[in-house]
């Protein structure tokens, strides 16, 4: 059995970078999205770099799919030593035009799915037969500026992200004494992605001055959190470019 890192929401930027980082450290990068085809380029890249990756199609909002996913990884690959929840669901809309259906969907994607995946992985970690005082595993939730404050036209996203932050705090207080490191990372700023390049060219131009976040550098911080000794665990870490106001 090998050690596994589960990356829920392994997109083309941050999630993919996190998967590559853990693969370089010898973990089997278990990457998930709803569409299996979209994961293949990431798997090919990890394997070309000498790592190991497995792709899984999973709707993180569906309890039965999440339960099956975690069970399959644990039984066929190895123990999930770290889980990163990295689903965004950033869909701006005026509160005057917001629909109940879309508001609920944003909450499902950005918060409820975090609960499902966090719960299932935590159940496996708590049940492990490990020495007294051992680090049972790490669970990391990706937050955003909206985790800390609401903004106009971001009622649904802010509500979901703030709820995810509260979930992370509650899990950390419950599971920390049981040897599970639960962390929440606030990514406060634009990330070097195709979306930012295409839709916000002025912001993307700041890349030359380190004005937007590099996904590989974000991934380094996730690895740092997982590698921390338990006498110096970080619960909340916020990352932003030097020029970002806060």
PDB file of C-alpha atoms in Angstrom:
ATOM      1  CA  UNK A   1       0.000   0.000   0.000  1.00  0.00           C
ATOM      2  CA  UNK A   2       1.180   3.490  -0.848  1.00  0.00           C
ATOM      3  CA  UNK A   3       0.459   6.802   0.840  1.00  0.00           C
ATOM      4  CA  UNK A   4      -2.184   8.865  -0.918  1.00  0.00           C
ATOM      5  CA  UNK A   5      -2.953  12.563  -1.243  1.00  0.00           C
ATOM      6  CA  UNK A   6      -6.536  13.289  -2.252  1.00  0.00           C
ATOM      7  CA  UNK A   7      -6.990  16.545  -4.157  1.00  0.00           C
ATOM      8  CA  UNK A   8     -10.693  17.349  -4.525  1.00  0.00           C
ATOM      9  CA  UNK A   9     -11.099  19.853  -7.334  1.00  0.00           C
ATOM     10  CA  UNK A  10      -7.790  19.347  -9.140  1.00  0.00           C
ATOM     11  CA  UNK A  11      -8.180  22.091 -11.709  1.00  0.00           C
ATOM     12  CA  UNK A  12      -5.670  23.509 -14.130  1.00  0.00           C
ATOM     13  CA  UNK A  13      -4.116  25.953 -11.669  1.00  0.00           C
ATOM     14  CA  UNK A  14      -4.006  25.643  -7.881  1.00  0.00           C
ATOM     15  CA  UNK A  15      -5.423  22.131  -7.550  1.00  0.00           C
ATOM     16  CA  UNK A  16      -3.131  20.775 -10.235  1.00  0.00           C
ATOM     17  CA  UNK A  17      -0.106  22.457  -8.678  1.00  0.00           C
ATOM     18  CA  UNK A  18      -0.926  20.943  -5.279  1.00  0.00           C
ATOM     19  CA  UNK A  19      -1.255  17.490  -6.841  1.00  0.00           C
ATOM     20  CA  UNK A  20       2.121  17.846  -8.563  1.00  0.00           C
ATOM     21  CA  UNK A  21       3.746  19.028  -5.319  1.00  0.00           C
ATOM     22  CA  UNK A  22       2.582  16.046  -3.293  1.00  0.00           C
ATOM     23  CA  UNK A  23       3.466  13.661  -6.113  1.00  0.00           C
ATOM     24  CA  UNK A  24       7.027  14.990  -6.000  1.00  0.00           C
ATOM     25  CA  UNK A  25       7.114  14.050  -2.329  1.00  0.00           C
ATOM     26  CA  UNK A  26       6.271  10.435  -3.111  1.00  0.00           C
ATOM     27  CA  UNK A  27       2.512  10.486  -2.656  1.00  0.00           C
ATOM     28  CA  UNK A  28       0.052   8.969  -5.097  1.00  0.00           C
ATOM     29  CA  UNK A  29      -1.828  12.061  -6.226  1.00  0.00           C
ATOM     30  CA  UNK A  30      -5.493  11.044  -6.280  1.00  0.00           C
ATOM     31  CA  UNK A  31      -7.135  13.830  -8.258  1.00  0.00           C
ATOM     32  CA  UNK A  32     -10.850  14.384  -8.722  1.00  0.00           C
ATOM     33  CA  UNK A  33     -13.173  16.420 -10.893  1.00  0.00           C
ATOM     34  CA  UNK A  34     -16.629  15.730 -12.214  1.00  0.00           C
ATOM     35  CA  UNK A  35     -15.171  15.042 -15.663  1.00  0.00           C
ATOM     36  CA  UNK A  36     -12.505  12.359 -15.952  1.00  0.00           C
ATOM     37  CA  UNK A  37     -11.303  13.638 -19.331  1.00  0.00           C
ATOM     38  CA  UNK A  38     -10.279  16.986 -17.853  1.00  0.00           C
ATOM     39  CA  UNK A  39      -7.909  15.216 -15.454  1.00  0.00           C
ATOM     40  CA  UNK A  40      -5.889  13.317 -18.040  1.00  0.00           C
ATOM     41  CA  UNK A  41      -3.432  16.133 -18.913  1.00  0.00           C
ATOM     42  CA  UNK A  42      -2.586  16.513 -15.212  1.00  0.00           C
ATOM     43  CA  UNK A  43      -2.033  12.766 -14.775  1.00  0.00           C
ATOM     44  CA  UNK A  44       0.204  12.668 -17.856  1.00  0.00           C
ATOM     45  CA  UNK A  45       2.234  15.616 -16.550  1.00  0.00           C
ATOM     46  CA  UNK A  46       2.714  14.092 -13.095  1.00  0.00           C
ATOM     47  CA  UNK A  47       3.805  10.770 -14.544  1.00  0.00           C
ATOM     48  CA  UNK A  48       6.160  12.485 -17.008  1.00  0.00           C
ATOM     49  CA  UNK A  49       7.805  14.150 -14.013  1.00  0.00           C
ATOM     50  CA  UNK A  50       8.329  10.754 -12.365  1.00  0.00           C
ATOM     51  CA  UNK A  51       5.357  10.828 -10.004  1.00  0.00           C
ATOM     52  CA  UNK A  52       2.266   8.685  -9.650  1.00  0.00           C
ATOM     53  CA  UNK A  53      -1.286   9.886 -10.126  1.00  0.00           C
ATOM     54  CA  UNK A  54      -4.763   8.381 -10.275  1.00  0.00           C
ATOM     55  CA  UNK A  55      -7.767  10.210 -11.679  1.00  0.00           C
ATOM     56  CA  UNK A  56     -11.300   9.790 -10.348  1.00  0.00           C
ATOM     57  CA  UNK A  57     -14.550  11.211 -11.686  1.00  0.00           C
ATOM     58  CA  UNK A  58     -16.560  12.267  -8.651  1.00  0.00           C
ATOM     59  CA  UNK A  59     -19.321  14.761  -7.987  1.00  0.00           C
ATOM     60  CA  UNK A  60     -18.184  16.069  -4.614  1.00  0.00           C
ATOM     61  CA  UNK A  61     -21.781  17.043  -3.761  1.00  0.00           C
ATOM     62  CA  UNK A  62     -23.048  13.464  -3.935  1.00  0.00           C
ATOM     63  CA  UNK A  63     -22.657  11.558  -0.687  1.00  0.00           C
ATOM     64  CA  UNK A  64     -22.676   8.109  -2.264  1.00  0.00           C
ATOM     65  CA  UNK A  65     -19.965   9.090  -4.753  1.00  0.00           C
ATOM     66  CA  UNK A  66     -17.730  10.565  -2.057  1.00  0.00           C
ATOM     67  CA  UNK A  67     -18.108   7.507   0.182  1.00  0.00           C
ATOM     68  CA  UNK A  68     -17.243   5.238  -2.748  1.00  0.00           C
ATOM     69  CA  UNK A  69     -14.252   7.387  -3.739  1.00  0.00           C
ATOM     70  CA  UNK A  70     -12.655   7.381  -0.294  1.00  0.00           C
ATOM     71  CA  UNK A  71     -13.250   3.667   0.161  1.00  0.00           C
ATOM     72  CA  UNK A  72     -11.717   2.863  -3.228  1.00  0.00           C
ATOM     73  CA  UNK A  73      -8.582   4.895  -2.561  1.00  0.00           C
ATOM     74  CA  UNK A  74      -8.110   3.433   0.911  1.00  0.00           C
ATOM     75  CA  UNK A  75      -8.619  -0.164  -0.250  1.00  0.00           C
ATOM     76  CA  UNK A  76      -6.742  -0.151  -3.573  1.00  0.00           C
ATOM     77  CA  UNK A  77      -4.034   2.520  -3.207  1.00  0.00           C
ATOM     78  CA  UNK A  78      -3.340   3.228   0.439  1.00  0.00           C
ATOM     79  CA  UNK A  79      -4.224   5.426   3.389  1.00  0.00           C
ATOM     80  CA  UNK A  80      -5.197   8.993   2.591  1.00  0.00           C
ATOM     81  CA  UNK A  81      -2.608  10.931   4.584  1.00  0.00           C
ATOM     82  CA  UNK A  82      -3.708  14.328   3.283  1.00  0.00           C
ATOM     83  CA  UNK A  83      -6.910  15.651   1.754  1.00  0.00           C
ATOM     84  CA  UNK A  84      -7.109  19.037   0.071  1.00  0.00           C
ATOM     85  CA  UNK A  85     -10.539  20.455  -0.677  1.00  0.00           C
ATOM     86  CA  UNK A  86     -10.121  22.943  -3.501  1.00  0.00           C
ATOM     87  CA  UNK A  87     -13.542  23.591  -5.059  1.00  0.00           C
ATOM     88  CA  UNK A  88     -14.287  27.252  -5.730  1.00  0.00           C
ATOM     89  CA  UNK A  89     -17.784  28.021  -7.132  1.00  0.00           C
ATOM     90  CA  UNK A  90     -17.117  31.753  -7.489  1.00  0.00           C
ATOM     91  CA  UNK A  91     -20.192  32.917  -9.416  1.00  0.00           C
ATOM     92  CA  UNK A  92     -20.966  36.646  -8.914  1.00  0.00           C
ATOM     93  CA  UNK A  93     -24.563  37.826  -9.031  1.00  0.00           C
ATOM     94  CA  UNK A  94     -26.608  40.695  -7.619  1.00  0.00           C
ATOM     95  CA  UNK A  95     -28.668  39.638  -4.632  1.00  0.00           C
ATOM     96  CA  UNK A  96     -31.653  41.169  -6.464  1.00  0.00           C
ATOM     97  CA  UNK A  97     -31.253  38.732  -9.341  1.00  0.00           C
ATOM     98  CA  UNK A  98     -29.932  35.699  -7.461  1.00  0.00           C
ATOM     99  CA  UNK A  99     -32.072  32.597  -7.758  1.00  0.00           C
ATOM    100  CA  UNK A 100     -32.662  30.091  -4.998  1.00  0.00           C
ATOM    101  CA  UNK A 101     -31.419  27.321  -7.264  1.00  0.00           C
ATOM    102  CA  UNK A 102     -28.075  28.973  -8.010  1.00  0.00           C
ATOM    103  CA  UNK A 103     -27.542  30.132  -4.434  1.00  0.00           C
ATOM    104  CA  UNK A 104     -28.076  26.568  -3.221  1.00  0.00           C
ATOM    105  CA  UNK A 105     -25.760  25.164  -5.907  1.00  0.00           C
ATOM    106  CA  UNK A 106     -22.945  27.528  -4.892  1.00  0.00           C
ATOM    107  CA  UNK A 107     -23.361  26.438  -1.264  1.00  0.00           C
ATOM    108  CA  UNK A 108     -23.378  22.771  -2.305  1.00  0.00           C
ATOM    109  CA  UNK A 109     -20.149  23.158  -4.265  1.00  0.00           C
ATOM    110  CA  UNK A 110     -18.176  25.441  -1.966  1.00  0.00           C
ATOM    111  CA  UNK A 111     -19.324  24.246   1.462  1.00  0.00           C
ATOM    112  CA  UNK A 112     -21.478  21.104   1.582  1.00  0.00           C
ATOM    113  CA  UNK A 113     -19.053  19.124  -0.574  1.00  0.00           C
ATOM    114  CA  UNK A 114     -16.260  20.190   1.772  1.00  0.00           C
ATOM    115  CA  UNK A 115     -18.213  18.670   4.654  1.00  0.00           C
ATOM    116  CA  UNK A 116     -18.791  15.394   2.796  1.00  0.00           C
ATOM    117  CA  UNK A 117     -15.176  14.918   1.766  1.00  0.00           C
ATOM    118  CA  UNK A 118     -13.786  16.114   5.088  1.00  0.00           C
ATOM    119  CA  UNK A 119     -16.077  13.817   7.058  1.00  0.00           C
ATOM    120  CA  UNK A 120     -15.289  10.691   5.051  1.00  0.00           C
ATOM    121  CA  UNK A 121     -11.526  11.210   5.157  1.00  0.00           C
ATOM    122  CA  UNK A 122     -11.608  12.096   8.860  1.00  0.00           C
ATOM    123  CA  UNK A 123     -13.470   8.874   9.616  1.00  0.00           C
ATOM    124  CA  UNK A 124     -10.660   6.872   8.004  1.00  0.00           C
ATOM    125  CA  UNK A 125      -7.931   8.867   9.751  1.00  0.00           C
ATOM    126  CA  UNK A 126      -9.490   8.521  13.213  1.00  0.00           C
ATOM    127  CA  UNK A 127      -9.857   4.770  12.773  1.00  0.00           C
ATOM    128  CA  UNK A 128      -6.189   4.168  11.929  1.00  0.00           C
ATOM    129  CA  UNK A 129      -4.162   1.962  14.249  1.00  0.00           C
ATOM    130  CA  UNK A 130      -1.208   4.266  14.866  1.00  0.00           C
ATOM    131  CA  UNK A 131       1.156   4.824  17.807  1.00  0.00           C
ATOM    132  CA  UNK A 132       0.030   7.144  20.587  1.00  0.00           C
ATOM    133  CA  UNK A 133       0.723  10.753  19.665  1.00  0.00           C
ATOM    134  CA  UNK A 134       1.190  10.057  15.957  1.00  0.00           C
ATOM    135  CA  UNK A 135       0.091  12.466  13.240  1.00  0.00           C
ATOM    136  CA  UNK A 136      -2.941  10.754  11.744  1.00  0.00           C
ATOM    137  CA  UNK A 137      -3.266  13.003   8.708  1.00  0.00           C
ATOM    138  CA  UNK A 138      -3.919  16.462   7.326  1.00  0.00           C
ATOM    139  CA  UNK A 139      -7.106  18.033   5.975  1.00  0.00           C
ATOM    140  CA  UNK A 140      -6.774  21.382   4.204  1.00  0.00           C
ATOM    141  CA  UNK A 141      -9.613  23.566   2.951  1.00  0.00           C
ATOM    142  CA  UNK A 142      -8.989  26.267   0.356  1.00  0.00           C
ATOM    143  CA  UNK A 143     -10.641  29.547   1.252  1.00  0.00           C
ATOM    144  CA  UNK A 144     -10.795  32.934  -0.448  1.00  0.00           C
ATOM    145  CA  UNK A 145     -11.187  36.631   0.264  1.00  0.00           C
ATOM    146  CA  UNK A 146     -14.904  35.847   0.588  1.00  0.00           C
ATOM    147  CA  UNK A 147     -14.111  33.620   3.574  1.00  0.00           C
ATOM    148  CA  UNK A 148     -13.400  36.781   5.585  1.00  0.00           C
ATOM    149  CA  UNK A 149     -15.808  39.400   4.267  1.00  0.00           C
ATOM    150  CA  UNK A 150     -18.822  39.728   2.011  1.00  0.00           C
ATOM    151  CA  UNK A 151     -18.741  41.914  -1.068  1.00  0.00           C
ATOM    152  CA  UNK A 152     -21.438  43.325  -3.315  1.00  0.00           C
ATOM    153  CA  UNK A 153     -22.638  40.714  -5.834  1.00  0.00           C
ATOM    154  CA  UNK A 154     -20.989  37.866  -3.936  1.00  0.00           C
ATOM    155  CA  UNK A 155     -23.714  36.959  -1.448  1.00  0.00           C
ATOM    156  CA  UNK A 156     -23.848  33.285  -2.380  1.00  0.00           C
ATOM    157  CA  UNK A 157     -20.091  32.789  -2.630  1.00  0.00           C
ATOM    158  CA  UNK A 158     -19.346  34.678   0.586  1.00  0.00           C
ATOM    159  CA  UNK A 159     -22.001  32.766   2.490  1.00  0.00           C
ATOM    160  CA  UNK A 160     -20.614  29.434   1.327  1.00  0.00           C
ATOM    161  CA  UNK A 161     -16.970  30.300   1.920  1.00  0.00           C
ATOM    162  CA  UNK A 162     -17.610  31.728   5.375  1.00  0.00           C
ATOM    163  CA  UNK A 163     -19.496  28.551   6.243  1.00  0.00           C
ATOM    164  CA  UNK A 164     -16.588  26.435   4.989  1.00  0.00           C
ATOM    165  CA  UNK A 165     -14.236  28.422   7.224  1.00  0.00           C
ATOM    166  CA  UNK A 166     -16.478  27.746  10.223  1.00  0.00           C
ATOM    167  CA  UNK A 167     -16.539  24.052   9.311  1.00  0.00           C
ATOM    168  CA  UNK A 168     -12.740  24.004   9.221  1.00  0.00           C
ATOM    169  CA  UNK A 169     -12.551  25.645  12.652  1.00  0.00           C
ATOM    170  CA  UNK A 170     -15.009  23.186  14.153  1.00  0.00           C
ATOM    171  CA  UNK A 171     -13.174  20.219  12.643  1.00  0.00           C
ATOM    172  CA  UNK A 172      -9.822  21.506  13.858  1.00  0.00           C
ATOM    173  CA  UNK A 173     -11.072  21.846  17.423  1.00  0.00           C
ATOM    174  CA  UNK A 174     -12.615  18.378  17.384  1.00  0.00           C
ATOM    175  CA  UNK A 175      -9.993  16.457  15.427  1.00  0.00           C
ATOM    176  CA  UNK A 176      -6.772  18.213  16.429  1.00  0.00           C
ATOM    177  CA  UNK A 177      -6.642  16.444  19.804  1.00  0.00           C
ATOM    178  CA  UNK A 178      -7.010  13.181  17.881  1.00  0.00           C
ATOM    179  CA  UNK A 179      -3.890  13.851  15.810  1.00  0.00           C
ATOM    180  CA  UNK A 180      -5.483  15.266  12.664  1.00  0.00           C
ATOM    181  CA  UNK A 181      -4.185  18.598  11.418  1.00  0.00           C
ATOM    182  CA  UNK A 182      -7.045  20.644   9.943  1.00  0.00           C
ATOM    183  CA  UNK A 183      -6.045  23.859   8.192  1.00  0.00           C
ATOM    184  CA  UNK A 184      -7.812  26.618   6.259  1.00  0.00           C
ATOM    185  CA  UNK A 185      -5.943  28.629   3.627  1.00  0.00           C
ATOM    186  CA  UNK A 186      -7.260  32.040   2.596  1.00  0.00           C
ATOM    187  CA  UNK A 187      -6.081  32.739  -0.950  1.00  0.00           C
ATOM    188  CA  UNK A 188      -6.542  36.507  -1.122  1.00  0.00           C
ATOM    189  CA  UNK A 189      -5.739  37.742  -4.600  1.00  0.00           C
ATOM    190  CA  UNK A 190      -5.758  36.913  -8.287  1.00  0.00           C
ATOM    191  CA  UNK A 191      -4.089  33.636  -9.279  1.00  0.00           C
ATOM    192  CA  UNK A 192      -2.075  33.055 -12.433  1.00  0.00           C
ATOM    193  CA  UNK A 193      -4.774  31.343 -14.481  1.00  0.00           C
ATOM    194  CA  UNK A 194      -6.106  31.471 -18.023  1.00  0.00           C
ATOM    195  CA  UNK A 195      -9.304  33.038 -16.645  1.00  0.00           C
ATOM    196  CA  UNK A 196      -7.425  35.990 -15.137  1.00  0.00           C
ATOM    197  CA  UNK A 197      -5.244  36.368 -18.236  1.00  0.00           C
ATOM    198  CA  UNK A 198      -8.234  36.468 -20.574  1.00  0.00           C
ATOM    199  CA  UNK A 199     -10.702  38.476 -18.495  1.00  0.00           C
ATOM    200  CA  UNK A 200      -8.506  40.803 -16.419  1.00  0.00           C
ATOM    201  CA  UNK A 201      -5.492  41.703 -18.581  1.00  0.00           C
ATOM    202  CA  UNK A 202      -4.535  44.690 -16.440  1.00  0.00           C
ATOM    203  CA  UNK A 203      -4.423  42.514 -13.333  1.00  0.00           C
ATOM    204  CA  UNK A 204      -2.570  39.770 -15.204  1.00  0.00           C
ATOM    205  CA  UNK A 205       0.061  42.319 -16.273  1.00  0.00           C
ATOM    206  CA  UNK A 206       1.019  42.515 -12.595  1.00  0.00           C
ATOM    207  CA  UNK A 207       2.508  39.036 -12.907  1.00  0.00           C
ATOM    208  CA  UNK A 208       5.829  40.553 -13.962  1.00  0.00           C
ATOM    209  CA  UNK A 209       5.952  42.403 -10.612  1.00  0.00           C
ATOM    210  CA  UNK A 210       4.853  39.354  -8.557  1.00  0.00           C
ATOM    211  CA  UNK A 211       1.432  40.958  -8.262  1.00  0.00           C
ATOM    212  CA  UNK A 212      -0.579  37.775  -8.729  1.00  0.00           C
ATOM    213  CA  UNK A 213      -0.282  34.428  -7.002  1.00  0.00           C
ATOM    214  CA  UNK A 214       1.779  31.658  -8.588  1.00  0.00           C
ATOM    215  CA  UNK A 215      -0.040  28.299  -8.168  1.00  0.00           C
ATOM    216  CA  UNK A 216       3.260  26.488  -7.575  1.00  0.00           C
ATOM    217  CA  UNK A 217       4.057  28.818  -4.692  1.00  0.00           C
ATOM    218  CA  UNK A 218       0.598  28.225  -3.214  1.00  0.00           C
ATOM    219  CA  UNK A 219       1.255  24.489  -3.473  1.00  0.00           C
ATOM    220  CA  UNK A 220       4.531  24.883  -1.579  1.00  0.00           C
ATOM    221  CA  UNK A 221       2.585  26.367   1.333  1.00  0.00           C
ATOM    222  CA  UNK A 222       0.169  23.426   1.356  1.00  0.00           C
ATOM    223  CA  UNK A 223       3.080  21.035   1.575  1.00  0.00           C
ATOM    224  CA  UNK A 224       4.558  23.124   4.394  1.00  0.00           C
ATOM    225  CA  UNK A 225       1.289  22.834   6.343  1.00  0.00           C
ATOM    226  CA  UNK A 226       1.264  19.068   5.961  1.00  0.00           C
ATOM    227  CA  UNK A 227       4.917  18.771   6.996  1.00  0.00           C
ATOM    228  CA  UNK A 228       4.588  20.912  10.135  1.00  0.00           C
ATOM    229  CA  UNK A 229       5.460  19.254  13.452  1.00  0.00           C
ATOM    230  CA  UNK A 230       2.431  18.941  15.693  1.00  0.00           C
ATOM    231  CA  UNK A 231       3.908  21.254  18.319  1.00  0.00           C
ATOM    232  CA  UNK A 232       3.656  24.109  15.792  1.00  0.00           C
ATOM    233  CA  UNK A 233       0.547  23.516  13.697  1.00  0.00           C
ATOM    234  CA  UNK A 234      -0.963  26.393  11.737  1.00  0.00           C
ATOM    235  CA  UNK A 235      -4.736  26.404  11.490  1.00  0.00           C
ATOM    236  CA  UNK A 236      -5.314  29.418   9.256  1.00  0.00           C
ATOM    237  CA  UNK A 237      -2.858  30.734   6.698  1.00  0.00           C
ATOM    238  CA  UNK A 238      -3.556  33.644   4.387  1.00  0.00           C
ATOM    239  CA  UNK A 239      -1.662  34.075   1.139  1.00  0.00           C
ATOM    240  CA  UNK A 240      -1.642  37.241  -0.950  1.00  0.00           C
ATOM    241  CA  UNK A 241       0.771  39.107  -3.204  1.00  0.00           C
ATOM    242  CA  UNK A 242       2.843  41.813  -1.562  1.00  0.00           C
ATOM    243  CA  UNK A 243       0.810  44.482  -3.398  1.00  0.00           C
ATOM    244  CA  UNK A 244      -2.653  43.185  -2.474  1.00  0.00           C
ATOM    245  CA  UNK A 245      -4.639  45.363  -0.071  1.00  0.00           C
ATOM    246  CA  UNK A 246      -6.284  43.732   2.932  1.00  0.00           C
TER     247      UNK A 246
END
